[in-house]
mmCIF file of C-alpha atoms in Angstrom:
data_model
loop_
_atom_site.group_PDB
_atom_site.id
_atom_site.type_symbol
_atom_site.label_atom_id
_atom_site.label_comp_id
_atom_site.label_asym_id
_atom_site.label_seq_id
_atom_site.Cartn_x
_atom_site.Cartn_y
_atom_site.Cartn_z
ATOM 1 C CA MET A 1 64.223 94.133 58.137
ATOM 2 C CA SER A 2 61.443 92.713 60.164
ATOM 3 C CA GLY A 3 62.728 93.501 63.955
ATOM 4 C CA MET A 4 65.081 92.496 65.852
ATOM 5 C CA SER A 5 65.149 90.238 70.095
ATOM 6 C CA LYS A 6 63.156 91.126 72.349
ATOM 7 C CA ILE A 7 65.577 92.921 74.869
ATOM 8 C CA VAL A 8 66.110 95.627 72.136
ATOM 9 C CA LYS A 9 62.765 96.017 71.547
ATOM 10 C CA THR A 10 62.135 96.155 75.828
ATOM 11 C CA ILE A 11 64.993 98.312 75.880
ATOM 12 C CA SER A 12 63.904 101.390 72.960
ATOM 13 C CA SER A 13 60.611 100.562 74.063
ATOM 14 C CA ILE A 14 61.894 101.888 77.830
ATOM 15 C CA THR A 15 63.682 104.735 76.306
ATOM 16 C CA PHE A 16 62.205 106.124 74.072
ATOM 17 C CA PRO A 17 59.803 108.104 75.761
ATOM 18 C CA PHE A 18 62.364 109.570 77.021
ATOM 19 C CA VAL A 19 64.930 110.173 74.279
ATOM 20 C CA THR A 20 61.229 112.355 73.159
ATOM 21 C CA ILE A 21 60.340 114.257 75.974
ATOM 22 C CA TYR A 22 64.169 115.641 76.226
ATOM 23 C CA GLY A 23 63.705 116.925 71.904
ATOM 24 C CA LEU A 24 60.977 118.617 73.078
ATOM 25 C CA TYR A 25 62.178 119.879 76.314
ATOM 26 C CA VAL A 26 65.005 120.977 73.006
ATOM 27 C CA ILE A 27 62.108 122.282 71.072
ATOM 28 C CA ALA A 28 60.422 124.238 73.953
ATOM 29 C CA HIS A 29 63.615 126.400 75.616
ATOM 30 C CA GLY A 30 64.825 127.329 72.414
ATOM 31 C CA HIS A 31 65.561 130.346 72.656
ATOM 32 C CA LEU A 32 66.723 130.520 76.424
ATOM 33 C CA THR A 33 69.466 127.335 76.035
ATOM 34 C CA PRO A 34 71.339 125.903 73.390
ATOM 35 C CA GLY A 35 69.428 124.310 71.540
ATOM 36 C CA GLY A 36 66.250 125.324 69.111
ATOM 37 C CA GLY A 37 63.527 123.556 66.211
ATOM 38 C CA PHE A 38 66.312 121.159 64.099
ATOM 39 C CA GLN A 39 68.090 119.892 66.652
ATOM 40 C CA GLY A 40 65.225 118.963 69.196
ATOM 41 C CA GLY A 41 63.160 117.953 66.021
ATOM 42 C CA ALA A 42 66.196 115.729 64.871
ATOM 43 C CA VAL A 43 66.007 114.127 68.516
ATOM 44 C CA VAL A 44 62.526 112.919 68.833
ATOM 45 C CA ALA A 45 63.072 111.978 64.805
ATOM 46 C CA SER A 46 66.700 109.770 66.557
ATOM 47 C CA GLY A 47 64.157 107.921 68.813
ATOM 48 C CA CYS A 48 61.158 107.212 66.227
ATOM 49 C CA ALA A 49 64.242 106.135 63.869
ATOM 50 C CA MET A 50 65.294 103.835 66.467
ATOM 51 C CA ILE A 51 61.894 102.475 67.385
ATOM 52 C CA LEU A 52 61.953 101.214 63.159
ATOM 53 C CA VAL A 53 65.468 99.488 63.307
ATOM 54 C CA ALA A 54 63.383 97.768 66.607
ATOM 55 C CA TYR A 55 60.636 96.889 65.925
ATOM 56 C CA GLY A 56 61.592 96.777 62.000
ATOM 57 C CA SER A 57 59.243 99.371 58.975
ATOM 58 C CA VAL A 58 56.671 96.643 58.912
ATOM 59 C CA TRP A 59 55.494 97.483 62.498
ATOM 60 C CA THR A 60 55.716 100.877 62.244
ATOM 61 C CA MET A 61 54.774 101.765 59.238
ATOM 62 C CA GLY A 62 51.462 99.930 59.815
ATOM 63 C CA LYS A 63 51.116 101.428 62.983
ATOM 64 C CA ILE A 64 52.010 105.012 61.395
ATOM 65 C CA LYS A 65 51.786 105.453 57.926
ATOM 66 C CA GLU A 66 53.767 108.573 55.629
ATOM 67 C CA LYS A 67 50.601 110.328 54.176
ATOM 68 C CA HIS A 68 50.006 111.024 57.999
ATOM 69 C CA LEU A 69 53.860 111.631 58.724
ATOM 70 C CA SER A 70 52.908 114.317 55.516
ATOM 71 C CA VAL A 71 50.661 116.014 56.490
ATOM 72 C CA LEU A 72 52.517 117.130 59.709
ATOM 73 C CA GLU A 73 54.904 118.212 58.497
ATOM 74 C CA SER A 74 52.127 120.430 56.143
ATOM 75 C CA PHE A 75 51.261 121.540 59.047
ATOM 76 C CA GLY A 76 54.425 122.956 60.515
ATOM 77 C CA ALA A 77 55.065 124.431 56.743
ATOM 78 C CA ILE A 78 51.968 125.922 57.515
ATOM 79 C CA GLY A 79 52.247 127.420 60.278
ATOM 80 C CA PHE A 80 55.233 129.038 60.000
ATOM 81 C CA ILE A 81 54.990 130.104 56.607
ATOM 82 C CA GLY A 82 51.987 131.739 58.919
ATOM 83 C CA LEU A 83 53.350 132.812 61.566
ATOM 84 C CA ALA A 84 55.696 134.920 58.795
ATOM 85 C CA PHE A 85 52.253 136.539 57.335
ATOM 86 C CA LEU A 86 50.603 137.486 60.218
ATOM 87 C CA GLY A 87 53.664 140.124 61.049
ATOM 88 C CA LEU A 88 53.488 141.143 57.197
ATOM 89 C CA ILE A 89 49.206 141.712 59.365
ATOM 90 C CA PHE A 90 49.580 143.079 62.929
ATOM 91 C CA GLY A 91 53.398 144.594 61.800
ATOM 92 C CA THR A 92 54.763 146.294 58.674
ATOM 93 C CA MET A 93 56.596 143.900 57.358
ATOM 94 C CA PHE A 94 57.343 140.062 56.496
ATOM 95 C CA PHE A 95 58.758 137.696 59.722
ATOM 96 C CA LYS A 96 58.466 140.714 61.375
ATOM 97 C CA ASN A 97 58.359 139.991 65.232
ATOM 98 C CA PHE A 98 54.640 140.809 66.226
ATOM 99 C CA LEU A 99 54.130 139.826 69.406
ATOM 100 C CA VAL A 100 56.913 140.487 71.627
ATOM 101 C CA GLY A 101 56.331 143.835 73.402
ATOM 102 C CA ASN A 102 52.703 143.195 74.675
ATOM 103 C CA ASP A 103 51.376 141.547 77.572
ATOM 104 C CA PHE A 104 49.641 139.025 75.746
ATOM 105 C CA LEU A 105 51.583 135.211 75.254
ATOM 106 C CA PHE A 106 55.184 135.235 75.027
ATOM 107 C CA GLY A 107 55.875 139.189 74.825
ATOM 108 C CA GLU A 108 58.065 139.497 77.895
ATOM 109 C CA ILE A 109 61.893 141.091 77.247
ATOM 110 C CA GLY A 110 64.685 138.525 78.016
ATOM 111 C CA LYS A 111 67.529 139.630 80.380
ATOM 112 C CA GLY A 112 69.306 136.274 80.365
ATOM 113 C CA LEU A 113 67.047 135.432 83.828
ATOM 114 C CA SER A 114 65.558 132.202 81.663
ATOM 115 C CA ASN A 115 62.562 132.780 81.464
ATOM 116 C CA ILE A 116 60.459 130.910 79.102
ATOM 117 C CA SER A 117 57.336 134.066 78.173
ATOM 118 C CA THR A 118 59.942 135.959 76.207
ATOM 119 C CA ALA A 119 61.495 136.743 73.034
ATOM 120 C CA GLY A 120 57.915 137.094 71.282
ATOM 121 C CA ALA A 121 56.952 135.033 68.521
ATOM 122 C CA LEU A 122 60.440 132.780 68.208
ATOM 123 C CA PRO A 123 58.418 130.096 69.878
ATOM 124 C CA LEU A 124 55.467 129.553 67.826
ATOM 125 C CA MET A 125 58.216 129.579 65.185
ATOM 126 C CA ASN A 126 60.263 127.113 66.639
ATOM 127 C CA PHE A 127 57.353 124.065 66.978
ATOM 128 C CA ALA A 128 56.190 125.007 63.463
ATOM 129 C CA VAL A 129 59.409 123.731 62.477
ATOM 130 C CA GLY A 130 60.101 121.536 65.111
ATOM 131 C CA LEU A 131 57.076 119.568 63.564
ATOM 132 C CA LYS A 132 58.339 119.648 59.960
ATOM 133 C CA VAL A 133 61.927 118.192 60.454
ATOM 134 C CA ILE A 134 60.107 115.934 63.380
ATOM 135 C CA ALA A 135 58.143 114.503 60.375
ATOM 136 C CA GLY A 136 60.568 115.327 57.778
ATOM 137 C CA LEU A 137 63.462 112.903 58.674
ATOM 138 C CA PHE A 138 62.091 109.937 60.262
ATOM 139 C CA GLY A 139 59.075 110.010 57.174
ATOM 140 C CA ILE A 140 62.131 110.152 55.660
ATOM 141 C CA VAL A 141 63.540 106.658 56.868
ATOM 142 C CA LEU A 142 60.305 105.300 57.292
ATOM 143 C CA VAL A 143 59.973 105.902 53.484
ATOM 144 C CA MET A 144 63.484 104.694 52.470
ATOM 145 C CA ALA A 145 63.192 101.368 55.412
ATOM 146 C CA TYR A 146 59.392 100.354 54.029
ATOM 147 C CA THR A 147 60.360 100.309 50.944
ATOM 148 C CA THR A 148 64.171 98.881 50.692
ATOM 149 C CA LYS A 149 62.940 95.804 53.204
ATOM 150 C CA ALA A 150 64.626 92.257 51.894
ATOM 151 C CA LYS A 151 62.157 89.983 51.395
ATOM 152 C CA GLY A 152 63.570 85.715 51.652
ATOM 153 C CA GLY A 153 67.208 87.070 52.562
ATOM 154 C CA LYS A 154 68.368 88.810 49.416
ATOM 155 C CA ILE A 155 68.455 92.422 48.424
ATOM 156 C CA GLU A 156 65.226 93.165 46.142
ATOM 157 C CA MET B 1 97.559 105.152 33.213
ATOM 158 C CA PRO B 2 94.896 106.784 30.577
ATOM 159 C CA ALA B 3 94.665 110.472 29.596
ATOM 160 C CA ARG B 4 91.486 110.521 32.383
ATOM 161 C CA ASN B 5 93.432 109.465 35.460
ATOM 162 C CA VAL B 6 96.361 111.855 34.529
ATOM 163 C CA ALA B 7 93.789 115.222 33.765
ATOM 164 C CA ALA B 8 91.688 114.007 37.375
ATOM 165 C CA VAL B 9 95.835 114.228 39.390
ATOM 166 C CA ILE B 10 97.001 117.496 37.851
ATOM 167 C CA PHE B 11 93.252 119.186 39.058
ATOM 168 C CA PHE B 12 93.913 117.403 42.115
ATOM 169 C CA THR B 13 97.525 118.684 43.026
ATOM 170 C CA ILE B 14 96.177 122.804 41.942
ATOM 171 C CA VAL B 15 93.021 122.538 43.872
ATOM 172 C CA ALA B 16 94.219 121.250 46.967
ATOM 173 C CA VAL B 17 97.599 123.423 46.936
ATOM 174 C CA PHE B 18 94.983 126.131 46.370
ATOM 175 C CA PHE B 19 93.910 124.742 49.395
ATOM 176 C CA VAL B 20 96.617 125.133 51.499
ATOM 177 C CA PHE B 21 97.641 128.014 50.863
ATOM 178 C CA GLY B 22 93.958 129.629 51.374
ATOM 179 C CA ALA B 23 94.200 128.421 54.528
ATOM 180 C CA LEU B 24 97.747 129.200 55.660
ATOM 181 C CA MET B 25 96.687 133.243 54.726
ATOM 182 C CA THR B 26 92.767 133.843 55.686
ATOM 183 C CA HIS B 27 93.621 135.763 59.671
ATOM 184 C CA PRO B 28 94.724 133.678 62.309
ATOM 185 C CA PHE B 29 92.365 131.436 64.436
ATOM 186 C CA GLY B 30 90.269 133.441 66.777
ATOM 187 C CA ASP B 31 91.136 137.020 65.014
ATOM 188 C CA PRO B 32 87.661 137.285 63.108
ATOM 189 C CA GLY B 33 88.354 141.257 62.743
ATOM 190 C CA ASN B 34 85.755 143.867 63.141
ATOM 191 C CA PRO B 35 82.705 142.179 63.025
ATOM 192 C CA GLU B 36 80.392 144.934 63.050
ATOM 193 C CA MET B 37 76.755 143.254 61.967
ATOM 194 C CA ASP B 38 77.629 140.706 64.129
ATOM 195 C CA GLN B 39 78.502 142.279 67.315
ATOM 196 C CA TYR B 40 75.765 144.572 66.745
ATOM 197 C CA ILE B 41 73.187 141.292 66.062
ATOM 198 C CA ILE B 42 75.330 140.251 69.896
ATOM 199 C CA ASP B 43 74.424 143.966 71.246
ATOM 200 C CA ASN B 44 70.828 144.214 70.422
ATOM 201 C CA THR B 45 69.203 140.926 70.647
ATOM 202 C CA GLN B 46 68.182 141.059 73.730
ATOM 203 C CA GLY B 47 65.669 143.894 73.222
ATOM 204 C CA GLU B 48 64.600 143.658 69.775
ATOM 205 C CA THR B 49 63.380 140.131 69.409
ATOM 206 C CA GLY B 50 63.616 139.951 73.655
ATOM 207 C CA ALA B 51 65.220 136.130 73.401
ATOM 208 C CA ASP B 52 68.064 135.853 75.345
ATOM 209 C CA ASN B 53 69.948 132.833 73.080
ATOM 210 C CA GLY B 54 71.471 134.769 70.301
ATOM 211 C CA VAL B 55 71.704 132.623 67.494
ATOM 212 C CA THR B 56 67.777 131.675 67.592
ATOM 213 C CA SER B 57 66.940 135.422 66.671
ATOM 214 C CA VAL B 58 69.219 135.114 63.923
ATOM 215 C CA VAL B 59 68.589 131.739 61.724
ATOM 216 C CA PHE B 60 63.940 132.877 63.103
ATOM 217 C CA ASP B 61 64.170 136.871 62.833
ATOM 218 C CA TYR B 62 66.879 138.500 60.928
ATOM 219 C CA ARG B 63 67.207 136.006 58.376
ATOM 220 C CA GLY B 64 64.023 134.230 58.304
ATOM 221 C CA PHE B 65 64.016 134.109 55.142
ATOM 222 C CA ASP B 66 66.938 131.797 55.477
ATOM 223 C CA THR B 67 65.043 129.476 57.345
ATOM 224 C CA LEU B 68 62.462 129.785 55.320
ATOM 225 C CA GLY B 69 64.140 128.593 51.980
ATOM 226 C CA GLU B 70 66.100 125.750 54.104
ATOM 227 C CA ALA B 71 62.311 124.671 55.100
ATOM 228 C CA THR B 72 61.867 124.702 51.812
ATOM 229 C CA VAL B 73 64.243 122.221 51.220
ATOM 230 C CA LEU B 74 63.368 120.311 53.570
ATOM 231 C CA PHE B 75 60.010 119.899 52.158
ATOM 232 C CA THR B 76 61.173 118.990 48.914
ATOM 233 C CA ALA B 77 63.607 116.475 49.896
ATOM 234 C CA PHE B 78 61.159 114.564 51.987
ATOM 235 C CA ALA B 79 58.300 114.678 48.555
ATOM 236 C CA GLY B 80 60.622 114.130 45.838
ATOM 237 C CA VAL B 81 62.349 110.497 48.015
ATOM 238 C CA ILE B 82 58.398 110.033 48.179
ATOM 239 C CA VAL B 83 58.055 110.059 44.458
ATOM 240 C CA LEU B 84 60.917 108.289 43.818
ATOM 241 C CA PHE B 85 59.763 105.402 46.250
ATOM 242 C CA ARG B 86 56.574 105.375 44.952
ATOM 243 C CA ARG B 87 56.897 102.791 42.072
ATOM 244 C CA LEU B 88 59.108 100.744 44.240
ATOM 245 C CA LYS B 89 56.737 99.535 46.480
ATOM 246 C CA LYS B 90 54.478 97.263 44.643
ATOM 247 C CA MET C 1 101.873 127.357 66.870
ATOM 248 C CA ILE C 2 97.867 126.580 66.849
ATOM 249 C CA TYR C 3 97.064 129.644 64.729
ATOM 250 C CA ASN C 4 95.641 128.052 61.811
ATOM 251 C CA ILE C 5 95.853 124.114 62.573
ATOM 252 C CA PRO C 6 91.839 124.622 62.561
ATOM 253 C CA TYR C 7 92.588 125.868 58.724
ATOM 254 C CA ILE C 8 94.983 122.936 58.174
ATOM 255 C CA ALA C 9 91.660 120.787 59.397
ATOM 256 C CA VAL C 10 89.061 122.076 56.968
ATOM 257 C CA VAL C 11 91.148 121.895 54.460
ATOM 258 C CA ALA C 12 91.997 118.291 55.124
ATOM 259 C CA LEU C 13 88.457 117.699 55.751
ATOM 260 C CA ILE C 14 87.726 119.334 52.120
ATOM 261 C CA LEU C 15 90.675 117.307 50.633
ATOM 262 C CA ILE C 16 89.716 113.583 51.716
ATOM 263 C CA GLY C 17 86.385 114.314 50.173
ATOM 264 C CA LEU C 18 87.165 115.497 47.416
ATOM 265 C CA TYR C 19 89.730 112.475 46.288
ATOM 266 C CA ALA C 20 86.750 110.046 47.579
ATOM 267 C CA VAL C 21 85.082 111.907 45.049
ATOM 268 C CA ILE C 22 87.815 112.004 41.990
ATOM 269 C CA PHE C 23 89.191 109.041 42.725
ATOM 270 C CA LYS C 24 86.754 106.418 43.516
ATOM 271 C CA ARG C 25 84.189 104.333 41.089
ATOM 272 C CA ASN C 26 81.826 102.974 43.876
ATOM 273 C CA LEU C 27 78.684 105.351 43.701
ATOM 274 C CA ILE C 28 78.138 105.021 48.013
ATOM 275 C CA LYS C 29 82.199 106.176 47.851
ATOM 276 C CA ILE C 30 81.124 109.354 46.446
ATOM 277 C CA VAL C 31 78.359 110.291 48.607
ATOM 278 C CA ILE C 32 80.689 110.157 51.677
ATOM 279 C CA GLY C 33 82.783 112.400 50.352
ATOM 280 C CA ILE C 34 79.908 114.521 49.758
ATOM 281 C CA THR C 35 79.424 114.598 53.010
ATOM 282 C CA LEU C 36 82.823 115.033 54.145
ATOM 283 C CA ILE C 37 83.332 117.985 52.190
ATOM 284 C CA GLU C 38 79.725 119.130 53.476
ATOM 285 C CA SER C 39 81.276 118.690 56.998
ATOM 286 C CA GLY C 40 85.277 119.992 56.043
ATOM 287 C CA VAL C 41 82.203 123.375 55.301
ATOM 288 C CA ASN C 42 80.681 123.353 58.730
ATOM 289 C CA LEU C 43 83.894 122.814 60.383
ATOM 290 C CA PHE C 44 84.742 126.127 58.032
ATOM 291 C CA LEU C 45 82.311 127.850 59.866
ATOM 292 C CA ILE C 46 82.245 127.137 63.012
ATOM 293 C CA THR C 47 85.878 128.219 63.083
ATOM 294 C CA LEU C 48 85.363 131.651 61.149
ATOM 295 C CA ALA C 49 82.981 132.229 64.048
ATOM 296 C CA TYR C 50 86.006 131.789 66.582
ATOM 297 C CA ARG C 51 86.785 134.914 68.854
ATOM 298 C CA GLN C 52 90.102 134.760 71.132
ATOM 299 C CA ASP C 53 88.351 133.764 74.906
ATOM 300 C CA SER C 54 84.523 134.240 73.279
ATOM 301 C CA ILE C 55 81.869 132.033 74.823
ATOM 302 C CA ALA C 56 78.667 131.444 73.030
ATOM 303 C CA PRO C 57 76.109 133.785 72.162
ATOM 304 C CA ILE C 58 73.207 132.870 74.882
ATOM 305 C CA TYR C 59 72.969 135.484 77.743
ATOM 306 C CA HIS C 60 72.782 133.805 80.888
ATOM 307 C CA GLY C 61 72.903 135.651 84.406
ATOM 308 C CA GLU C 62 74.594 139.170 84.498
ATOM 309 C CA ILE C 63 77.838 138.004 83.544
ATOM 310 C CA SER C 64 78.836 139.688 80.009
ATOM 311 C CA ARG C 65 81.328 138.908 77.977
ATOM 312 C CA LEU C 66 82.747 138.428 74.646
ATOM 313 C CA MET C 67 81.014 136.287 72.607
ATOM 314 C CA SER C 68 81.257 134.043 69.367
ATOM 315 C CA LEU C 69 79.720 136.082 66.353
ATOM 316 C CA PRO C 70 75.737 134.126 65.951
ATOM 317 C CA VAL C 71 75.473 134.830 62.197
ATOM 318 C CA PRO C 72 77.846 131.562 60.965
ATOM 319 C CA HIS C 73 76.704 129.443 63.680
ATOM 320 C CA ALA C 74 72.554 130.341 61.903
ATOM 321 C CA LEU C 75 74.763 129.328 58.474
ATOM 322 C CA THR C 76 75.275 125.750 60.165
ATOM 323 C CA LEU C 77 72.371 125.102 61.501
ATOM 324 C CA THR C 78 70.835 125.873 57.493
ATOM 325 C CA SER C 79 73.716 123.873 56.723
ATOM 326 C CA ILE C 80 73.128 121.008 58.502
ATOM 327 C CA VAL C 81 69.793 120.314 57.640
ATOM 328 C CA ILE C 82 69.709 121.206 53.834
ATOM 329 C CA GLY C 83 72.624 118.256 54.218
ATOM 330 C CA VAL C 84 70.401 115.786 55.616
ATOM 331 C CA ALA C 85 68.207 116.263 53.227
ATOM 332 C CA VAL C 86 71.002 116.440 49.928
ATOM 333 C CA LEU C 87 71.706 112.624 51.530
ATOM 334 C CA ALA C 88 69.019 111.670 51.672
ATOM 335 C CA LEU C 89 68.431 112.626 47.794
ATOM 336 C CA MET C 90 70.902 111.503 46.419
ATOM 337 C CA LEU C 91 70.938 107.540 48.509
ATOM 338 C CA SER C 92 67.390 107.101 47.339
ATOM 339 C CA LEU C 93 68.995 107.344 43.573
ATOM 340 C CA VAL C 94 71.912 105.554 44.628
ATOM 341 C CA ILE C 95 69.997 102.880 44.961
ATOM 342 C CA HIS C 96 67.102 103.870 42.343
ATOM 343 C CA ILE C 97 70.605 102.677 40.463
ATOM 344 C CA TYR C 98 72.210 99.839 41.957
ATOM 345 C CA ARG C 99 68.027 97.982 41.026
ATOM 346 C CA HIS C 100 68.060 99.396 37.680
ATOM 347 C CA TYR C 101 71.814 98.693 36.201
ATOM 348 C CA GLY C 102 72.313 95.533 38.712
ATOM 349 C CA THR C 103 76.165 97.906 40.253
ATOM 350 C CA LEU C 104 77.142 100.655 41.905
ATOM 351 C CA ASP C 105 80.711 101.103 39.420
ATOM 352 C CA ALA C 106 79.832 105.029 37.890
ATOM 353 C CA ARG C 107 81.641 103.708 34.977
ATOM 354 C CA LYS C 108 80.211 100.808 34.480
ATOM 355 C CA ILE C 109 76.443 102.349 35.027
ATOM 356 C CA GLY C 110 75.149 103.404 31.559
ATOM 357 C CA ARG C 111 76.710 101.368 28.836
ATOM 358 C CA GLU C 112 75.711 98.006 29.376
ATOM 359 C CA GLU C 113 74.810 98.365 24.918
ATOM 360 C CA GLU C 114 78.714 98.081 24.569
#
């Protein structure tokens, strides 16, 4: 596909920042409200897929390659596993929540009052998994749309 | 009707009967017995992990290995899609 | 008599998906059937997690009510993402099969030589 009409492009350009902000909000408040890394990442990836549908896969592939997305996804995975190993180093075991209980970062105990500085390593893991899900889902959609694009009206 | 279709119809009927009886004989909706593990998680999720959201504390703390395997599955799917479509791109 | 209606819905979803997987020939329809089975499994897990008059397992404020079970919710979250990954791989393989054989009929694939 080679992009849709000007109306669709304009409307999706206007809507895209709001979708992204909402997805990042869902990721950042994953330990307080319904949602988390997976759901927020799916929201952001849906916004990127909207841009992909509106502008066409060739234009989008010119803006961002799937190599960059795979690097982003690898960073998410390394961050997630690295946080788990930090639990092994600073705490007692793998996936130990080592940040909770001290005064450093996100260290307070949640009491149902929507305090965002709670829950230890969980918000950091939410960010890592959110980055991973954004890059993974959008990369899958981008690669499938680019390699199956129509040439001259018929599926190649 | 060929023999393969007859076998498929018989298999489908048997599976359907088992599923329907299983659905009728499960415990009533909204009454899952006495779930001690889930009740422990609900009672202690604020004190042990500091998170207000019980589902997030289960996903990232109590059952972190599930999430690790699931992240591996997503990574593998992305890599598999890229490998499958690499040859077609030229 | 609402007490087992959600389980009946689960069984209906799974059986529709199984029907599509067994009796349909088009590979796209088979993929749709597998996705329907996944939806049935997700609904089954969510149904197991519910307790009578309960809220979602999220603390806010000072209210203390009965909460539904958090572990099946987490398993459903995992299951949804795995479903997306499996769907992407299945569709990629279907695209490859269509380009190689020129058809999507499951009973004609691989029998060109006969």
